[in-house]
Amino acid sequence: MIKRKPELLAPAGDPQALKAAVENGADAVYLGGEMFGARAYAGNFDRSALKSALEYAHARNVRIYITVNTLVDNGELGELTDYLFFLYQEGADALIIQDLGAAGLIKGLFPDFPLHASTQMTVHNAAGVKFLEDMGFQRVILAREVGLADLMEIRKESLMELEVFVHGALCFCYSGQCLFSSMIGGRSGNRGCCAQPCRLPYHLVDEKGRELSGIPGEHPLSPKDLMLLRELPDLFIAGISSLKIEGRMKRPEYVAAVVRIYREALDRAWDDPQNYAVSSQEIHDLALVFNRGFTTGYFHGNPGRQLIGYTKPNNRGLYLGRVLRFEKGKIAFKTRLPLEAGDEIEFWTGDGSRGLTVEKMNFAGRKAEQVSPGSQVEISVSFHVQKGDRIFKTHDRRLAEQAHETITGISRRRVPLYVRVVAHLGEPLLLEGRDEDGFSAAVRGEFIGEKAIKHELTRETVRVQVDRLGNTPFDLMDLECDIEPGVMFPVSEINAVRRQLIIALENARLRRFQRSLPADLRDREKAYWFRLKERADICKKKPGTVFWISR
């Protein structure tokens, strides 16, 4: 088997997170629409936003996988089918599926629509992988409980694409098998509505109701976060096709930072796996954007009690120091990390945790905007703390700004573009463009080239205007000019023709992803909706009727 560099697959809960993922180096992004996704409480994408997301990503050679990974109710099959037609025609690269009935429906309608088996299917052995391969699935997203030894065995038995989670939240239960949220709150994780009861505090008692001792904290069901940054070379050896980051409920800045770190590490590990090492700064940055404590999960075997973060079910940040003194609303402490105005810190007190944003600091008797590790600083606190309370840094302003810049700034994910300009007297301006993937377009303007009275057209003038590519997916690599001496074209004309050329090139790039429905499928679609309406009318007359319509 020829080993290929694994793709880096990132989450997107909203359009900003999508841009964060793409701009920081994701090869592919998974996201959900307004229905049928396992993260119903993420921002998600309506149909207009889905269409825009597909266009934005595809123009930059990034794949989009759509989550259709809830269990589908019989009464939802009509809506599901309509949604599938939309996704197929708009060019979604693959669907992530949990429901085997939905998978059968999709294969019957669209045999060429790639399917990825969701981790909610709990596929954890070679037999499960082979079963889905026979069903026509292209890829399996393995259960998070599958360790390295089992990954190696599965790879020996199948050439199917394998995807594994490498970073983010873990479930207490086996992947896809948890009924906890549904049982105690009526919100089913398999329907996209998990309330995360595993993150709540619990007290363990015996059969007589007496509280058990020896439990390290109030959160005995709350797992730490997965981090396999150090294990990337092992994943290469196991032949993993896709490395997945969890986090469709996370902020765009989180997505930006985590994707950036894994992108840089993945490239480094692939180029030189023998000398690959993870820096302390990378671990530091991952911990600061969000962590519940890190674990390698089941990758090296059953971690036992080390899987659980007993004391805190949400972001714990990094340890900063302890309160040395608290007097008149001011505290003193020695910081173990760099600290500056705008950072956020949290105090772990006897009454729980309280946080604040650092606004002013005093260091060595003077006001300071930032201090180095080892500095003893003084800040104001509006709530009660006491000597010895622990302090954690939970937000780094500089790291957040760096991430935010990739979301709001000019696009850095560009496709190299080569342009040829022809500017002759008595002829309209011609721009020809070709990108590195072989897509090309040519556009002629309307203005006819005139004899210059004052300023003739120069190569530099053309380059400045053609290079104004802003947030387009293109980066001008080379400009070839055929400019007749003495010719004049207004700058506005060059800009207008450039804009038309970019639109034509983008459309050329996007057409390869769009699909057309075969004539027989269009006829079957009309017949399907006719039969569905008939059955719906029957159900109105006979409430409670359950029906299935075969295609």
XYZ file of C-alpha atoms in Angstrom:
551
model
C 0.000 0.000 0.000
C 1.311 3.437 -0.966
C 1.134 5.684 2.066
C -0.267 9.137 1.544
C -0.011 12.150 3.759
C -3.136 12.220 5.949
C -5.569 15.053 5.479
C -6.098 17.473 8.344
C -9.848 17.654 8.990
C -11.190 20.608 10.979
C -14.574 21.475 12.522
C -16.757 24.462 11.667
C -19.842 25.377 13.655
C -20.399 28.630 11.752
C -18.974 30.571 8.767
C -16.285 32.284 10.848
C -15.018 28.947 12.128
C -14.961 27.707 8.525
C -12.706 30.587 7.528
C -10.539 29.967 10.595
C -10.090 26.336 9.555
C -9.336 27.063 5.902
C -7.003 30.002 6.500
C -4.956 28.048 9.040
C -4.314 25.052 6.829
C -7.148 22.510 6.972
C -7.308 20.139 4.000
C -10.984 19.480 4.662
C -13.730 20.818 6.935
C -16.781 19.070 8.372
C -19.902 21.064 9.149
C -23.649 20.663 9.507
C -26.846 22.121 8.155
C -29.857 23.120 10.197
C -31.113 19.528 10.449
C -29.749 15.994 10.791
C -26.418 17.018 12.358
C -25.136 15.700 15.695
C -24.476 19.245 16.969
C -27.917 20.841 16.931
C -26.755 23.646 19.242
C -23.855 24.796 17.067
C -24.431 27.848 14.857
C -24.623 25.583 11.792
C -25.396 26.590 8.210
C -28.677 27.267 6.434
C -28.863 26.433 2.732
C -27.588 29.807 1.618
C -24.653 29.578 4.039
C -23.941 25.994 2.939
C -23.787 27.092 -0.676
C -21.409 29.937 0.232
C -19.290 27.600 2.368
C -18.906 25.117 -0.480
C -17.934 27.868 -2.911
C -15.438 29.445 -0.494
C -13.740 26.144 0.335
C -13.773 24.607 -3.133
C -12.251 27.703 -4.701
C -9.295 27.107 -2.345
C -9.022 23.328 -2.897
C -10.540 22.493 0.495
C -13.052 19.644 0.774
C -16.352 19.949 2.665
C -17.983 16.999 4.440
C -21.572 17.482 5.599
C -22.781 15.882 8.825
C -26.026 13.973 8.294
C -25.222 11.873 11.317
C -28.324 11.696 13.482
C -30.779 8.823 13.605
C -33.557 9.758 11.184
C -37.197 9.478 12.182
C -39.566 7.896 9.680
C -41.530 11.128 9.432
C -38.375 13.048 8.458
C -37.545 11.051 5.334
C -39.217 13.565 3.039
C -37.190 16.471 4.438
C -34.044 14.350 4.401
C -34.523 13.444 0.745
C -35.044 17.060 -0.251
C -31.890 18.012 1.677
C -29.895 15.243 -0.010
C -30.869 16.469 -3.472
C -29.642 19.938 -2.510
C -26.301 18.674 -1.150
C -25.728 16.421 -4.148
C -26.286 19.160 -6.700
C -24.258 21.754 -4.780
C -21.244 19.442 -4.756
C -20.714 18.404 -1.125
C -17.608 16.205 -1.133
C -19.021 13.564 1.219
C -21.763 12.899 3.765
C -21.065 11.742 7.325
C -23.756 9.167 8.153
C -24.850 7.274 11.282
C -28.236 5.845 10.257
C -27.878 2.706 8.093
C -31.370 3.265 6.707
C -30.353 6.743 5.583
C -27.216 5.252 4.028
C -29.326 2.782 2.046
C -31.608 5.590 0.873
C -28.630 7.674 -0.265
C -26.996 4.796 -2.127
C -30.290 4.087 -3.896
C -30.630 7.697 -4.998
C -27.019 8.745 -5.549
C -24.685 5.766 -5.999
C -21.727 8.102 -6.601
C -22.243 10.224 -3.452
C -19.266 9.430 -1.119
C -20.310 8.289 2.361
C -18.257 8.447 5.561
C -19.404 6.263 8.454
C -19.807 8.444 11.545
C -18.006 7.648 14.785
C -21.563 7.354 16.145
C -21.660 3.918 14.465
C -19.101 2.678 17.031
C -17.004 0.880 14.413
C -14.072 -0.559 16.353
C -12.846 -3.652 14.501
C -11.987 -4.958 11.039
C -15.310 -6.792 10.688
C -17.217 -3.535 11.111
C -14.994 -1.802 8.582
C -15.484 -4.603 6.035
C -19.258 -4.540 6.555
C -19.402 -0.836 5.719
C -17.001 -1.279 2.823
C -19.412 -3.839 1.338
C -22.242 -1.322 1.804
C -20.385 1.172 -0.370
C -18.925 3.492 2.262
C -15.717 5.252 1.262
C -14.424 5.972 4.763
C -14.933 4.930 8.385
C -14.528 7.361 11.279
C -13.398 4.914 13.928
C -14.632 4.951 17.507
C -12.440 6.997 19.826
C -11.824 3.888 21.920
C -9.765 2.201 19.173
C -6.096 2.075 20.188
C -2.959 1.969 18.054
C -2.648 -1.841 18.126
C -6.214 -2.227 16.836
C -5.650 0.470 14.218
C -2.734 -1.549 12.869
C -4.830 -4.732 12.753
C -7.719 -2.997 10.993
C -5.346 -1.550 8.412
C -3.971 -5.045 7.672
C -7.489 -6.274 6.888
C -8.774 -3.367 4.793
C -7.610 -0.683 2.383
C -10.632 1.475 3.213
C -10.009 5.078 4.277
C -9.699 5.333 8.067
C -10.310 8.533 10.003
C -9.466 9.088 13.670
C -9.937 11.902 16.153
C -6.656 13.459 17.263
C -7.758 16.415 19.379
C -10.710 17.641 21.403
C -13.480 16.494 23.699
C -14.044 12.842 24.580
C -17.277 11.089 25.520
C -17.448 9.117 28.749
C -19.403 6.368 27.011
C -18.457 4.328 23.947
C -18.755 6.456 20.810
C -22.379 6.592 19.689
C -23.674 4.398 22.521
C -24.515 6.982 25.182
C -28.160 7.299 26.249
C -27.416 9.314 29.409
C -28.641 12.693 28.118
C -31.734 11.127 26.602
C -32.537 9.172 29.756
C -32.312 11.985 32.295
C -33.237 15.016 30.201
C -35.011 13.837 27.069
C -32.240 15.249 24.859
C -30.773 12.493 22.733
C -27.135 12.620 21.689
C -28.050 10.449 18.712
C -30.451 13.173 17.615
C -27.892 15.958 17.972
C -29.137 17.281 21.320
C -26.692 15.977 23.938
C -26.919 18.036 27.152
C -23.517 16.725 28.341
C -24.679 15.433 31.737
C -21.246 13.787 32.059
C -19.854 17.278 32.759
C -22.095 17.820 35.808
C -20.990 17.302 39.446
C -21.908 14.008 41.118
C -21.472 12.417 44.533
C -20.972 8.661 44.675
C -22.900 6.863 47.399
C -23.231 3.265 48.528
C -26.460 1.238 48.722
C -27.363 3.023 51.961
C -26.860 6.497 50.537
C -23.571 7.124 52.319
C -21.083 9.181 50.328
C -18.008 7.262 49.236
C -14.567 8.637 49.972
C -11.476 8.561 47.788
C -12.998 10.312 44.748
C -10.561 13.049 43.577
C -13.285 15.553 42.652
C -16.945 16.247 41.951
C -16.812 15.332 38.252
C -16.173 11.570 38.069
C -17.714 11.263 34.572
C -15.948 14.181 32.856
C -13.103 13.025 30.566
C -10.044 15.094 29.816
C -9.468 16.324 26.264
C -7.760 14.154 23.678
C -4.381 15.287 22.330
C -2.400 13.100 19.907
C 0.027 15.749 18.663
C 3.021 13.659 19.777
C 1.602 10.480 18.204
C 1.450 11.725 14.589
C 4.281 9.446 13.312
C 2.485 6.408 14.800
C -0.663 7.404 12.924
C 1.345 7.586 9.696
C 2.612 4.042 10.263
C -0.969 2.867 10.888
C -1.984 4.226 7.477
C -4.601 6.669 8.759
C -6.187 8.734 5.977
C -7.631 11.613 7.969
C -6.763 13.293 11.277
C -9.846 14.876 12.795
C -10.091 17.763 15.238
C -13.241 17.875 17.377
C -14.948 21.208 18.045
C -18.042 22.296 16.127
C -19.242 23.959 19.342
C -15.951 25.813 19.849
C -15.140 29.457 19.050
C -13.499 30.347 15.708
C -10.338 31.438 17.562
C -10.047 27.941 19.039
C -10.381 26.389 15.585
C -7.774 28.778 14.169
C -5.169 28.069 16.848
C -5.598 24.287 16.984
C -5.630 23.874 13.194
C -2.509 26.042 12.846
C -0.586 24.003 15.408
C -1.614 20.638 13.949
C -0.925 21.845 10.392
C 2.629 22.848 11.247
C 3.217 19.674 13.264
C 1.731 17.398 10.597
C 3.938 18.853 7.864
C 7.003 18.621 10.089
C 6.295 15.037 11.147
C 5.631 13.884 7.578
C 8.842 15.441 6.262
C 11.063 14.004 9.013
C 9.257 11.499 11.266
C 12.478 10.206 12.829
C 13.403 13.582 14.273
C 9.880 14.835 14.910
C 9.353 16.546 18.254
C 6.625 18.687 19.760
C 7.673 22.013 21.254
C 6.662 23.227 24.701
C 5.217 26.334 23.013
C 2.825 24.188 20.963
C 1.547 22.412 24.081
C 1.343 25.768 25.864
C -0.772 27.298 23.071
C -3.083 24.274 22.817
C -3.668 24.387 26.560
C -4.384 28.111 26.552
C -7.035 28.034 23.818
C -8.963 25.324 25.721
C -8.218 22.271 27.810
C -9.778 20.096 30.482
C -6.398 18.505 31.005
C -4.943 16.437 28.162
C -4.918 12.688 27.610
C -3.974 10.293 24.819
C -7.240 8.480 25.517
C -7.187 4.791 24.581
C -4.414 5.205 22.004
C -1.798 3.394 24.120
C -4.281 1.191 26.006
C -6.958 1.662 28.646
C -5.978 4.761 30.680
C -8.234 3.868 33.605
C -8.771 6.699 36.071
C -6.268 8.878 34.208
C -8.909 9.491 31.526
C -11.028 11.638 33.854
C -10.548 15.291 34.818
C -12.246 15.083 38.197
C -11.902 18.669 39.365
C -13.119 20.852 36.487
C -15.390 20.024 33.525
C -14.561 23.094 31.433
C -11.504 25.087 30.420
C -8.858 25.031 33.131
C -6.135 27.014 31.347
C -2.559 26.872 32.642
C -1.318 27.137 36.209
C -0.116 30.690 36.881
C 0.711 30.757 40.590
C -0.768 31.108 44.094
C -2.063 34.088 46.013
C 0.731 35.340 48.285
C -1.190 38.216 49.850
C -4.729 39.650 49.797
C -5.319 43.097 51.323
C -7.932 45.775 50.636
C -9.055 44.361 47.305
C -5.552 43.761 45.982
C -3.598 40.532 45.669
C 0.039 39.722 45.098
C 1.351 36.603 43.364
C 4.423 35.405 41.496
C 3.549 34.526 37.907
C 4.948 31.378 36.304
C 3.894 32.505 32.808
C 4.090 35.706 30.759
C 1.171 37.957 31.695
C -0.154 41.153 30.155
C -3.168 43.425 30.190
C -6.083 41.778 28.401
C -5.246 38.249 29.556
C -7.888 36.399 31.568
C -7.168 34.582 34.815
C -9.201 32.418 37.157
C -8.949 31.835 40.904
C -9.738 28.426 42.363
C -11.112 29.259 45.799
C -12.800 27.245 48.495
C -16.162 28.439 47.119
C -15.495 27.503 43.503
C -13.796 29.411 40.715
C -13.981 33.120 39.865
C -12.403 34.842 36.894
C -11.414 38.305 35.715
C -9.672 40.122 32.882
C -6.340 41.649 33.861
C -6.586 45.409 33.310
C -3.781 46.900 35.393
C -0.736 45.411 37.071
C 1.871 46.782 39.426
C 5.372 45.382 39.247
C 8.297 46.640 41.346
C 6.221 49.637 42.447
C 5.292 50.709 38.909
C 2.408 50.145 36.535
C 3.141 47.443 33.975
C 1.374 46.363 30.782
C 3.198 43.039 30.684
C 5.523 41.018 32.889
C 7.821 38.028 32.444
C 7.665 34.672 34.249
C 8.990 34.900 37.788
C 7.682 38.434 38.340
C 5.775 39.223 41.525
C 2.805 41.367 40.532
C -0.102 43.070 42.233
C -3.604 43.372 40.752
C -7.050 44.453 41.965
C -9.705 41.800 42.658
C -13.387 42.603 43.273
C -14.209 39.332 45.063
C -12.818 37.522 48.069
C -9.788 35.257 47.731
C -7.330 34.086 50.319
C -3.678 33.282 50.618
C -2.794 30.015 48.915
C -5.634 30.035 46.366
C -4.459 28.783 42.988
C -4.529 31.031 39.917
C -4.829 29.843 36.310
C -4.362 31.726 33.058
C -7.388 30.892 30.904
C -7.037 33.317 27.990
C -4.010 34.770 26.237
C -4.754 38.063 24.480
C -1.885 37.810 21.995
C -2.744 34.238 21.016
C -6.394 35.203 20.522
C -5.465 38.238 18.424
C -3.174 36.134 16.260
C -6.014 33.677 15.655
C -8.553 36.447 15.073
C -6.341 38.078 12.446
C -6.519 34.947 10.296
C -10.316 35.160 10.384
C -10.805 38.870 9.717
C -7.706 39.689 7.664
C -6.902 39.228 3.986
C -7.108 35.605 2.863
C -3.791 33.756 3.037
C -5.097 30.569 1.411
C -4.335 31.381 -2.216
C -4.074 29.625 -5.561
C -1.118 30.741 -7.739
C -2.325 32.714 -10.772
C -0.570 33.500 -14.063
C -1.933 36.372 -16.165
C -1.248 37.560 -19.714
C -2.263 41.069 -20.795
C -2.720 42.207 -24.399
C -3.168 45.974 -24.865
C -3.151 47.240 -28.472
C -4.326 50.386 -30.227
C -7.789 50.003 -31.730
C -8.549 46.803 -29.789
C -10.251 46.043 -26.457
C -8.073 45.069 -23.495
C -7.559 41.305 -23.176
C -6.740 39.496 -19.926
C -5.978 35.776 -19.955
C -5.630 33.899 -16.673
C -4.452 30.404 -15.754
C -4.133 28.900 -12.272
C -1.849 26.116 -11.059
C -4.621 23.526 -11.379
C -4.981 24.174 -15.108
C -8.187 26.218 -15.054
C -8.158 29.152 -17.451
C -10.302 32.012 -18.695
C -10.006 34.987 -21.042
C -11.950 38.252 -20.853
C -12.075 41.225 -23.235
C -13.095 44.673 -22.095
C -15.303 47.226 -23.843
C -12.977 50.233 -24.073
C -10.995 50.426 -27.326
C -7.316 51.227 -26.882
C -6.477 54.867 -27.726
C -3.325 56.823 -28.449
C -2.019 58.221 -25.166
C -1.911 62.003 -24.846
C -0.132 62.194 -21.474
C 0.229 58.788 -19.818
C 0.771 55.688 -21.881
C 0.076 52.284 -20.361
C 3.060 50.646 -18.654
C 3.749 47.187 -17.300
C 3.969 48.574 -13.762
C 0.536 50.218 -14.021
C -0.960 46.954 -15.242
C 0.733 44.919 -12.494
C -0.519 47.193 -9.717
C -4.123 46.879 -10.926
C -4.077 43.170 -11.790
C -2.520 42.389 -8.406
C -5.447 43.954 -6.531
C -6.879 40.530 -5.702
C -8.072 41.309 -2.164
C -9.983 38.400 -0.595
C -10.157 36.382 -3.792
C -8.618 32.881 -3.727
C -5.817 33.915 -6.104
C -2.233 35.107 -5.724
C -0.544 36.694 -8.754
C 2.645 34.753 -9.479
C 3.584 36.036 -12.926
C 2.420 38.700 -15.361
C 3.150 38.565 -19.089
C 2.512 41.816 -20.966
C 2.028 42.516 -24.664
C 1.602 46.308 -24.565
C 1.808 48.337 -27.757
C 3.902 51.498 -27.205
C 1.820 54.641 -26.815
C -1.472 52.887 -26.031
C -3.786 54.120 -23.258
C -6.434 52.310 -21.213
C -8.138 53.847 -18.157
C -7.288 52.264 -14.810
C -11.015 51.697 -14.280
C -11.091 49.526 -17.416
C -8.189 47.372 -16.216
C -9.941 46.892 -12.869
C -13.251 46.003 -14.511
C -11.669 43.389 -16.789
C -9.662 41.964 -13.866
C -12.849 41.512 -11.827
C -14.539 39.720 -14.721
C -11.504 37.461 -15.169
C -11.485 36.475 -11.486
C -15.213 35.664 -11.573
C -14.712 33.532 -14.693
C -11.799 31.651 -13.105
C -13.688 31.038 -9.857
C -16.676 29.709 -11.798
C -14.385 27.424 -13.778
C -12.912 26.050 -10.542
C -16.331 25.493 -8.969
C -17.963 23.760 -11.946
C -15.911 20.607 -11.319
C -17.715 20.084 -7.998
C -21.293 20.668 -9.120
C -23.370 17.649 -10.084
C -26.360 17.345 -12.402
C -29.206 14.940 -11.781
C -29.574 12.210 -14.423
C -32.849 12.375 -16.360
C -34.123 9.122 -14.839
C -33.443 10.427 -11.332
C -35.363 13.630 -12.033
C -38.341 11.531 -13.156
C -38.058 9.352 -10.045
C -37.888 12.482 -7.894
C -41.177 13.773 -9.312
C -42.832 10.390 -8.787
C -41.463 10.164 -5.249
C -42.902 13.508 -4.203
C -46.252 12.631 -5.789
C -46.439 9.375 -3.801
C -45.261 11.154 -0.658
C -48.075 13.701 -0.971
C -50.601 10.913 -1.427
C -49.397 9.147 1.713
C -49.306 12.416 3.664
C -52.954 13.014 2.763
C -53.784 9.526 4.055
C -51.931 10.220 7.308
C -53.925 13.414 7.832
C -57.097 11.358 7.670
C -55.635 8.561 9.841
C -53.399 10.120 12.542
C -50.575 7.912 13.768
C -50.050 6.141 10.436
C -46.388 5.277 9.795
C -45.231 4.912 6.216
C -42.150 4.277 4.104
C -41.880 5.118 0.440
C -39.403 3.175 -1.654
C -37.718 4.725 -4.627
